[in-house]
Every structure is written in C-alpha cells, then in structure tokens.
CSV table of C-alpha atoms and ligand atoms in Angstrom, one decimal:
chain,number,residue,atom,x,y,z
A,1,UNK,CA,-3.7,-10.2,23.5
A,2,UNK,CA,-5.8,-7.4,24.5
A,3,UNK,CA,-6.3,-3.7,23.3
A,4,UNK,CA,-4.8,-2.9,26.5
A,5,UNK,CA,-1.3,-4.4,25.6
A,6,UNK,CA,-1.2,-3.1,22.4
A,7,UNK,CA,-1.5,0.3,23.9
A,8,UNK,CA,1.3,-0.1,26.2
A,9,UNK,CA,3.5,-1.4,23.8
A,10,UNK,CA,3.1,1.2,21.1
A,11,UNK,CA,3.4,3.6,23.7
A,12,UNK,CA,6.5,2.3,24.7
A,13,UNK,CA,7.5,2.2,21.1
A,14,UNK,CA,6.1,6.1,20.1
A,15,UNK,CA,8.6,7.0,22.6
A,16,UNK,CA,12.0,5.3,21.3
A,17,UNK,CA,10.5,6.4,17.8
A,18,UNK,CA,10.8,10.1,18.5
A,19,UNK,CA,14.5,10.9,18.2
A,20,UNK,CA,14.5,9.6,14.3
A,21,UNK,CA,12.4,12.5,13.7
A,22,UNK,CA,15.0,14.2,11.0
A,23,UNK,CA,16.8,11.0,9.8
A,24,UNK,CA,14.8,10.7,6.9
A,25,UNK,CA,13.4,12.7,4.1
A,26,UNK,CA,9.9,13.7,3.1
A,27,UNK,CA,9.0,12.9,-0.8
A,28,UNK,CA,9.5,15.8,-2.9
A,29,UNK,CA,9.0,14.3,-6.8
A,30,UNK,CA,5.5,14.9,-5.9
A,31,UNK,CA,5.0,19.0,-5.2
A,32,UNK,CA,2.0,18.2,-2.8
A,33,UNK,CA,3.2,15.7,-0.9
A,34,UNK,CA,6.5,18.1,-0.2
A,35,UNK,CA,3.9,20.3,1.7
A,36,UNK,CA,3.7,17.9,4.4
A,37,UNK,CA,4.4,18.5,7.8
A,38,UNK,CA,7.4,16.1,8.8
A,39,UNK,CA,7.4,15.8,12.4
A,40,UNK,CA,4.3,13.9,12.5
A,41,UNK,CA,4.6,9.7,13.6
A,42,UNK,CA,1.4,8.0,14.1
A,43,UNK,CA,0.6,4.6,15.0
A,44,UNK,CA,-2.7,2.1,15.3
A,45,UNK,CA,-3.2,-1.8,15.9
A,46,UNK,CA,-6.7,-3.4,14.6
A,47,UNK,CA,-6.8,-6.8,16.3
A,48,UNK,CA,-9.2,-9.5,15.2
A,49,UNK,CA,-11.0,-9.8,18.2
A,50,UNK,CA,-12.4,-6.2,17.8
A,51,UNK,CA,-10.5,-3.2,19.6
A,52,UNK,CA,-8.3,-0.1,18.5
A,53,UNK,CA,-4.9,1.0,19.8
A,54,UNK,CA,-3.5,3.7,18.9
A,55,UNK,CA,-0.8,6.5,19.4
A,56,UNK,CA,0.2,9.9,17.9
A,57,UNK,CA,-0.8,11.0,14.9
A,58,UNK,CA,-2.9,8.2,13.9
A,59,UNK,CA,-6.5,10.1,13.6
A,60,UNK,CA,-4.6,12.4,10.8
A,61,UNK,CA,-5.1,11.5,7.1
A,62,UNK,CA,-2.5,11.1,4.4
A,63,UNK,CA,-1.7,10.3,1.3
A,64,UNK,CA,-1.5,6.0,1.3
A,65,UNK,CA,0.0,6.4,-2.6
A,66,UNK,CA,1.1,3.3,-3.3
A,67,UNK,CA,-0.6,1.2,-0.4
A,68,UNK,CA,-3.6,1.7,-2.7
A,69,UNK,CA,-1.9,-0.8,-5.2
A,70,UNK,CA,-3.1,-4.1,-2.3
A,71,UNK,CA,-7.0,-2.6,-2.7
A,72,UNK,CA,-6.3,-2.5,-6.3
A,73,UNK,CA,-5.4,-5.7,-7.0
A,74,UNK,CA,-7.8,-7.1,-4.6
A,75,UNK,CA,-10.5,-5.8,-6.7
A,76,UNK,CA,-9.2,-6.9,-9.6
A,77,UNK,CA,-7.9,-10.4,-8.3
A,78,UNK,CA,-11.6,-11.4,-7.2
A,79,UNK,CA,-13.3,-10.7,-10.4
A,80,UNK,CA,-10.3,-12.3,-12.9
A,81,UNK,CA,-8.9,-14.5,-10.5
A,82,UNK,CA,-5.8,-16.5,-11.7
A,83,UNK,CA,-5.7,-15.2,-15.3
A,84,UNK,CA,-4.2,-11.6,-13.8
A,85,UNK,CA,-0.4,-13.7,-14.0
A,86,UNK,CA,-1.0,-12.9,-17.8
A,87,UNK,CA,-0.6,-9.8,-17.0
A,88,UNK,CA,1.3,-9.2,-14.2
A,89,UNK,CA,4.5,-11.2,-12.6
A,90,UNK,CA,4.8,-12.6,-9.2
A,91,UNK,CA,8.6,-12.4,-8.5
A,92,UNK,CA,10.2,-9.7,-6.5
A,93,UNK,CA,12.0,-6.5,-9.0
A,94,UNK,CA,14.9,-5.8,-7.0
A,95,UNK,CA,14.6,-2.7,-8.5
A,96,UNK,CA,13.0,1.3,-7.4
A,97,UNK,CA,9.2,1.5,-7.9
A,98,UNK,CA,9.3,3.4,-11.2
A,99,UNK,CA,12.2,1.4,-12.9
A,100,UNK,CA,11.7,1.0,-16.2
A,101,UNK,CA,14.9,-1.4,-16.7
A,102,UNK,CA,13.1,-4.6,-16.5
A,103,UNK,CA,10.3,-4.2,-19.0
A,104,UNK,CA,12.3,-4.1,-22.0
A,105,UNK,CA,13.4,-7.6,-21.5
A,106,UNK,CA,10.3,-8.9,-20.1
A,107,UNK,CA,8.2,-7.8,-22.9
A,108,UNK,CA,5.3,-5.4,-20.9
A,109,UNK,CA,4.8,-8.0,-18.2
A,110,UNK,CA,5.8,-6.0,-15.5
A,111,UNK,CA,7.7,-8.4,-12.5
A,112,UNK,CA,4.9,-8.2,-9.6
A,113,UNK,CA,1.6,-5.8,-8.8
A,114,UNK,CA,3.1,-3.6,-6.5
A,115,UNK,CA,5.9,-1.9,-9.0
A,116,UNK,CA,4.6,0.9,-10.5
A,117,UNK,CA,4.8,-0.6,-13.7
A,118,UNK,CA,2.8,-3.4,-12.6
A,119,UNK,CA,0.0,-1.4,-11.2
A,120,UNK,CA,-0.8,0.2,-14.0
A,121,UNK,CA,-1.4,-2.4,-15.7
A,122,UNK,CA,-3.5,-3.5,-12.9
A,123,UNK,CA,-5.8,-0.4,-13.0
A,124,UNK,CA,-6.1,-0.8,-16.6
A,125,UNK,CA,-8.1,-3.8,-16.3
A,126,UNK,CA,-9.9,-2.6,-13.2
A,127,UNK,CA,-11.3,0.1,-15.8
A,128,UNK,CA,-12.6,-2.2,-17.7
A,129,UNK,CA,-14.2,-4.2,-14.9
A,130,UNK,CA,-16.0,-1.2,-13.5
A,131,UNK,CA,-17.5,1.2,-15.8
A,132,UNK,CA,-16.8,4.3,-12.9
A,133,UNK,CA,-13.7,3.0,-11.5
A,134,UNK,CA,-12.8,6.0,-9.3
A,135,UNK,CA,-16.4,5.7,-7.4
A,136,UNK,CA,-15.4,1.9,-7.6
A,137,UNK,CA,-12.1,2.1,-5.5
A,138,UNK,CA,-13.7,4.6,-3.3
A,139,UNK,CA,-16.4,2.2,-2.6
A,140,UNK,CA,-14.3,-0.6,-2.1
A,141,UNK,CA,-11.9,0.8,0.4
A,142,UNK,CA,-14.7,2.5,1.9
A,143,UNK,CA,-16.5,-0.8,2.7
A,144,UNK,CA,-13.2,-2.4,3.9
A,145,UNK,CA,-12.8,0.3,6.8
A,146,UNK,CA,-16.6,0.7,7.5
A,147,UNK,CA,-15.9,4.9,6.8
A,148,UNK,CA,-17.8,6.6,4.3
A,149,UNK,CA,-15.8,9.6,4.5
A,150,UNK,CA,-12.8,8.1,3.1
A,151,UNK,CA,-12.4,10.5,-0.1
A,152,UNK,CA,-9.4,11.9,-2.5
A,153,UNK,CA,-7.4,14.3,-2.2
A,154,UNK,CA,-8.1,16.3,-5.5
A,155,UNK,CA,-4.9,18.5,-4.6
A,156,UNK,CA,-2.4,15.7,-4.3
A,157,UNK,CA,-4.3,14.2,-7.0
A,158,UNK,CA,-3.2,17.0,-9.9
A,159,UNK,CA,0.1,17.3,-8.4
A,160,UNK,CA,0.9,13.9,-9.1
A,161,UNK,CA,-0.9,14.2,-12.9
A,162,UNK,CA,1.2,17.1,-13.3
A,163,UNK,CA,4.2,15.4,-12.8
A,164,UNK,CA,3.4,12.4,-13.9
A,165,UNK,CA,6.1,11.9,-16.9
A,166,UNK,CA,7.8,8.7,-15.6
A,167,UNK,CA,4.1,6.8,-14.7
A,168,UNK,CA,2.7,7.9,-18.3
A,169,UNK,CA,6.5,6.9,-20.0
A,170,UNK,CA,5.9,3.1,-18.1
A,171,UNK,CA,2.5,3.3,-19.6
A,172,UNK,CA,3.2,4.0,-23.1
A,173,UNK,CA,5.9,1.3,-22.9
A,174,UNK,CA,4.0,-1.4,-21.5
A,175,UNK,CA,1.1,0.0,-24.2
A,176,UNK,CA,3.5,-0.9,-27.0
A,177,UNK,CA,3.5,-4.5,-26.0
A,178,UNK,CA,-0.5,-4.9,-25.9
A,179,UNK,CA,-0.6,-5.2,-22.2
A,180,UNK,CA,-2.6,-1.7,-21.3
A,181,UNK,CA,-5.7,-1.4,-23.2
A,182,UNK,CA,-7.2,2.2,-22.0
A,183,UNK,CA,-6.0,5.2,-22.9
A,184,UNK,CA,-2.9,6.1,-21.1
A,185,UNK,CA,-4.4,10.0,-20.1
A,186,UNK,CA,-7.3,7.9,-19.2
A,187,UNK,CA,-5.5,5.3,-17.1
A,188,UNK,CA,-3.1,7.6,-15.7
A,189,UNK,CA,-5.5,9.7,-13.7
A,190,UNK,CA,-7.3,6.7,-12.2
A,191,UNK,CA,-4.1,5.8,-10.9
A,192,UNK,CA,-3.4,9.2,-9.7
A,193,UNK,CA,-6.2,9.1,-7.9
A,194,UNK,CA,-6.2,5.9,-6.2
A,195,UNK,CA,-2.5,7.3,-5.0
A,196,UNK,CA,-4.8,10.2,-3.6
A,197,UNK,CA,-6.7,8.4,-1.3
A,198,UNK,CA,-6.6,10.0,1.8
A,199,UNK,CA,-6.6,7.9,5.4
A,200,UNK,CA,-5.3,7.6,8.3
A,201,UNK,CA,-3.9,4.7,10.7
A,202,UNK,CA,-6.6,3.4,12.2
A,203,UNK,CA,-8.5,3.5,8.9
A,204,UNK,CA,-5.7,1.9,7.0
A,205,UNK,CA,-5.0,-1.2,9.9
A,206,UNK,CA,-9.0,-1.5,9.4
A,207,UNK,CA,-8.6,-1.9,6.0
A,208,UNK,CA,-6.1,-4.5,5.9
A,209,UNK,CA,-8.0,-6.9,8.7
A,210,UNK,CA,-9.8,-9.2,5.7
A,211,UNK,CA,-6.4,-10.1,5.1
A,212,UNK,CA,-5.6,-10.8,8.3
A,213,UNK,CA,-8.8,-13.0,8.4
A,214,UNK,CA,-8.1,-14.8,5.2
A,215,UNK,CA,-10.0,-13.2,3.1
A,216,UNK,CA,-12.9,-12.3,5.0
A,217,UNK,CA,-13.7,-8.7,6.3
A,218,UNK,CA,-14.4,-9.1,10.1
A,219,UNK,CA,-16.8,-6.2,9.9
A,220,UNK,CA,-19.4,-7.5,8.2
A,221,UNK,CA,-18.6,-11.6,7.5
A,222,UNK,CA,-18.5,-10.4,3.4
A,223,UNK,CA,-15.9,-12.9,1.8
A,224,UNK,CA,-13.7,-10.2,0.1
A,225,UNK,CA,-10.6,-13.2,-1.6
A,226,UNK,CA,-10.7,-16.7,-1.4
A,227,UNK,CA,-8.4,-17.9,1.0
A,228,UNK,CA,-6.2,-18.8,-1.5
A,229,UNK,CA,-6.0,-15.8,-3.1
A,230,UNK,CA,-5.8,-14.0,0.3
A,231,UNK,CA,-2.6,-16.4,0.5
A,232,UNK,CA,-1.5,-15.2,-2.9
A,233,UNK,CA,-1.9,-11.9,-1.9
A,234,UNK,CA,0.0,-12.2,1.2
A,235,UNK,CA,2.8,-13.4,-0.3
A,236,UNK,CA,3.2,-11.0,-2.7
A,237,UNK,CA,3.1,-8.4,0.5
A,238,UNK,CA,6.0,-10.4,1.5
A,239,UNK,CA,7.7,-10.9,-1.0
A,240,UNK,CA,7.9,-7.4,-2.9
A,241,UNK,CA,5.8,-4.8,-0.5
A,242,UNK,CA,8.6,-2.8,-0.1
A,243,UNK,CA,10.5,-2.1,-3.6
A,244,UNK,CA,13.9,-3.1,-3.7
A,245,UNK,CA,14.1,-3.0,0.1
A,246,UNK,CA,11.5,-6.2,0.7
A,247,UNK,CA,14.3,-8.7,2.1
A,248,UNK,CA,15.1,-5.6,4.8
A,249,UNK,CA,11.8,-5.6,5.7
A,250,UNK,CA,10.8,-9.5,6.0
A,251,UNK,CA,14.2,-9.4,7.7
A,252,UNK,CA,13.5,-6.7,9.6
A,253,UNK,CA,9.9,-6.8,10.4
A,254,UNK,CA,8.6,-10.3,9.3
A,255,UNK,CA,5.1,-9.5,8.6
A,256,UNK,CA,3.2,-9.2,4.9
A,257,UNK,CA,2.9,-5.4,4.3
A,258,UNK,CA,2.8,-2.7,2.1
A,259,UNK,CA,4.3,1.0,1.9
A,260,UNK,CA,3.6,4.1,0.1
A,261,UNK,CA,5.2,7.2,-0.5
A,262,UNK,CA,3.4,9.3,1.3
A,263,UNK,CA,4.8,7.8,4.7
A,264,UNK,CA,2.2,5.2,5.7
A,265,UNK,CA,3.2,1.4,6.3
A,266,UNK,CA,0.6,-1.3,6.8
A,267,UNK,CA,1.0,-5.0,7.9
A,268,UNK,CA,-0.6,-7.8,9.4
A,269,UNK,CA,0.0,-11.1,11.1
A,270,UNK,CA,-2.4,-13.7,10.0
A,271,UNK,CA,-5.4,-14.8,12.2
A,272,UNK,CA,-4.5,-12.0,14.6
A,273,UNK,CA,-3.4,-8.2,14.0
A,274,UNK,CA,-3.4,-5.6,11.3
A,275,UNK,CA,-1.0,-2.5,11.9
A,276,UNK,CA,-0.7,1.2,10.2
A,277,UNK,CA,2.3,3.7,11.2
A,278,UNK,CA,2.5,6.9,9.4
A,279,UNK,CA,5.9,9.1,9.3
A,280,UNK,CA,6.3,11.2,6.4
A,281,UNK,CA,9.8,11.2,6.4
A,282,UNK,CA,11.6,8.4,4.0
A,283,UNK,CA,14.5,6.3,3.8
A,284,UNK,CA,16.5,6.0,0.6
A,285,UNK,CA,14.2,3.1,-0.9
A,286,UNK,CA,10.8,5.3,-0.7
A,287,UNK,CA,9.9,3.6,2.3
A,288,UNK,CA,9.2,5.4,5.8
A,289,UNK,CA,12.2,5.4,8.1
A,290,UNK,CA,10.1,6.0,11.6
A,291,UNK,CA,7.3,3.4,10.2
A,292,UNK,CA,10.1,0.5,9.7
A,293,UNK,CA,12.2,1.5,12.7
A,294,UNK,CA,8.2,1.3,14.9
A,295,UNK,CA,7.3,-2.2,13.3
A,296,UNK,CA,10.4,-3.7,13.9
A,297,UNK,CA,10.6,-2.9,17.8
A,298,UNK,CA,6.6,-4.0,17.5
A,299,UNK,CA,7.2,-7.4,16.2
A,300,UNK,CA,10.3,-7.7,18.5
A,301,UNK,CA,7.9,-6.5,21.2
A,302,UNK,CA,5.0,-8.7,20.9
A,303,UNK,CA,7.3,-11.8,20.2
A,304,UNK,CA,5.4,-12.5,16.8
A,305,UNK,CA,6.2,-12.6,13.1
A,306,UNK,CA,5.2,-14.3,9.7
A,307,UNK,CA,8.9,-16.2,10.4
B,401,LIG,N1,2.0,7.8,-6.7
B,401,LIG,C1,3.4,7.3,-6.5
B,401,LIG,C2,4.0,7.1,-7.9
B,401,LIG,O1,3.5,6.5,-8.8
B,401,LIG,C3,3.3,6.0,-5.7
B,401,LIG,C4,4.7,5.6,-5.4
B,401,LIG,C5,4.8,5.0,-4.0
B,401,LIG,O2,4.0,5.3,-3.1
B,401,LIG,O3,5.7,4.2,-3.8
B,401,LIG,O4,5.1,7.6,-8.1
C-alpha cells in the first residue's frame, strides 16, 4: 500500500479519535509526566517500502517509559541470546506493571521482560554488557531511527528517581534472590533513564521497522536479532505488551506492540508496517485510551492483523 493510503486513513481515523479527548487520564505517579499537556493525539505509519505518514501531533517528543523495555531487551537478547530465560519468564503476568505479587512465588524470576519487574532485571545485565550503558541505549535507539538527536529527558528522568520507591522495592526483592547483580541506586537510574528517552511518532514507528523486517533494520541492511529471536521478541509483544490488558489488545488490535506510560503505543505487522500513536491520556490498565481506540479502527481499516 502506498504512503498515500496510509495518510488518508489516519486522517480519517485522527478525526473519529478526537471526541475521546477527556475519557482518559494522564499519569500522575510520576510528577513530570503530570505536566503534560493532555489534548495532544499524534499518529505516524513507517512502511517497509520507505515512506512516512503521519497526522497530528506526531513531530512532538515524549516520554516512551516503558516502550524502552523492547530496545532493552533487544540489546541484551543479541549479546546473551537464549540464556536471558534464566533470568526472565516468557508467560504473560496478568497482573499491573509494578506488581510485586508474583515474585514471591516465583523466586526473583520475574514472569516476562516487559513487567517492570522483569526489566530490571534486564537492565541489570545490560550494565554489565556495556561498560557506559546510558550512552549504550542512546546509541542503540539512536541507530534504530537514523536520529542523532534522540536524547533524555533529565527532568522526567529525576522525577521518576525521586519517586521511584516501588521500582527500587522490586529491585531489592528480586536482589534477595541473586537475580540483580548491580547495585540497586546504580541500576535504578539506568532504568530511569531509559524511561526518559524522549521521541516522537515517527521516530518511535522508525524504530520498530527491524522488527517488522525480521530482524533486520531497513535503514542500513545491519542484522539487529536473528530471525528467530525477532520471532521471540514478537511474541512476547503479543503476548504481554500491554500489562494485564494484552488479551484486549491482540483482541482488539491484533498486532505485536508495546505501550508506555507516558502515552505512546507502537506496533507492527510483519514484512509490512510499523505504527506509533501518542495520547497522553490513559485508560485504567496504564495503557493509552486514544492510541488503542486509533490502532483498532487502523487495523480494522487497512483489513490486516497478526490474526
Ligand atoms: N517508568 C515507568 C515505571 O517504571 C514505566 C511504566 C510504564 O511505562 O508502563 O513505573
């Protein structure tokens, strides 16, 4: 399909997308992120043949908080390969982001990469992969979207430190069991950071197209994952992107994706499209009410899904 379609249908769809401005409600456990101006929707599609679409707010940056956790484990899947299921499950939690419920039972092996529990365990052992792991991420994600002016936002950054009670509690816990390794202070403000990244929509659906290529980043031909672990990685998307409100969205939305509290929502459909939406305002799960509301009418739209 060409650029040209995409723009018409996410034009279509910015428009019935309006009228949920207010249904939802901006993230407040994190001061900075409060600050945020709500009645701001943005939308951009990456396709693999080459070509941007995009609509409303999708040139302004944000906070991609826990979309971060995908570049994460990407970087750390490619260096340790199968050996991170040690560490880290593969089955959806069924459970809020920062639960700490499950760990008990499951000894510090937190249920999948994309709870918060399991991506700090994932950032621990990307610390001691890369000896500057902050300049690490940037780089990476950086490379993935061809901008080198992707940086963090120091401000959101500290907030999050600041209030970071619950992450470093899920830390020490998982600590106690032998599976984190750094220093928690230490660990917790990589993390932070990597929450901090700030992007925006067409930058974020950039990002995402090696996955959508099985592994490969279109950009530049560099094999990023195998295609198995590309696979893997989609799956996991799938499977627990979305907290405790992943069966909605495969329902829903039927594509691999992941969310973050700061609003943003990327996806893809393999061998074709990447996607980013951005609407600040959240639904009861975390997840943003205007970004599921937009991919669902965009998968219903373009007559494709993972299903
Ligand atoms: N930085 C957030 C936290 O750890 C990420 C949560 C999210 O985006 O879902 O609480």
């Amino acid at each position: 399909m060409s650029t040209e379609y995409y723009q018409q249908v996410i034009g279509r769809i910015y428009n019935e997308i309006l009228p949920f401005h207010g249904k939802g409600k901006v993230a407040d456990y994190i001061p900075a992120l409060a600050e945020v101006n709500p009645m701001q929707f943005g939308i951009a599609v990456e396709s693999l043949g080459g070509g941007t679409a995009m609509r409303g707010d999708a040139a302004t940056c944000f906070s991609i908080q826990s979309i971060s956790k995908v570049f994460t484990f990407a970087m750390v899947m490619s260096r340790v390969g199968e050996d991170i299921w040690k560490a880290v499950g593969r089955e959806p939690s069924g459970n809020p982001f920062n639960s700490l419920v499950q760990l008990e039972h499951e000894k510090g092996i937190p249920r999948n990469p994309f709870i918060n529990a399991g991506a700090l365990v994932v950032t621990d052992r990307l610390m001691e992969l890369y000896p500057r792991p902050k300049e690490a991420i940037l780089d990476f994600v950086r490379s993935l979207c061809g901008n080198d002016d992707i940086y963090y936002d120091h401000q959101v950054a500290q907030s999050e430190r600041d209030h970071a009670d619950r992450n470093m509690a899920l830390a020490h816990f998982i600590k106690s069991f032998g599976n984190i390794h750094n220093e928690v202070d230490a660990l917790i403000d990589v993390y932070c950071h990597q929450c901090a990244i700030s992007m925006n929509c067409v930058d974020l659906a950039r990002s995402f197209l090696f996955l959508a290529n099985r592994g490969v980043n279109p950009a530049d031909g560099k094999r990023i994952l195998t295609m198995s672990q590309a696979k893997r990685l989609g799956a996991i998307m799938a499977t627990c992107g979305f907290y405790d409100e992943s069966g909605d969205f495969a329902f829903r939305v039927g594509l691999p994706g992941k969310s973050g509290v700061g609003g943003g929502i990327v996806a893809y459909l393999p061998e074709k499209l990447s996607v980013a939406v951005w609407g600040p305002e959240l639904n009861a799960y975390g997840n943003s009410l205007m970004g599921i509301e937009a991919l669902e009418r965009f998968t219903t739209d373009i007559s494709s899904s993972i299903f």
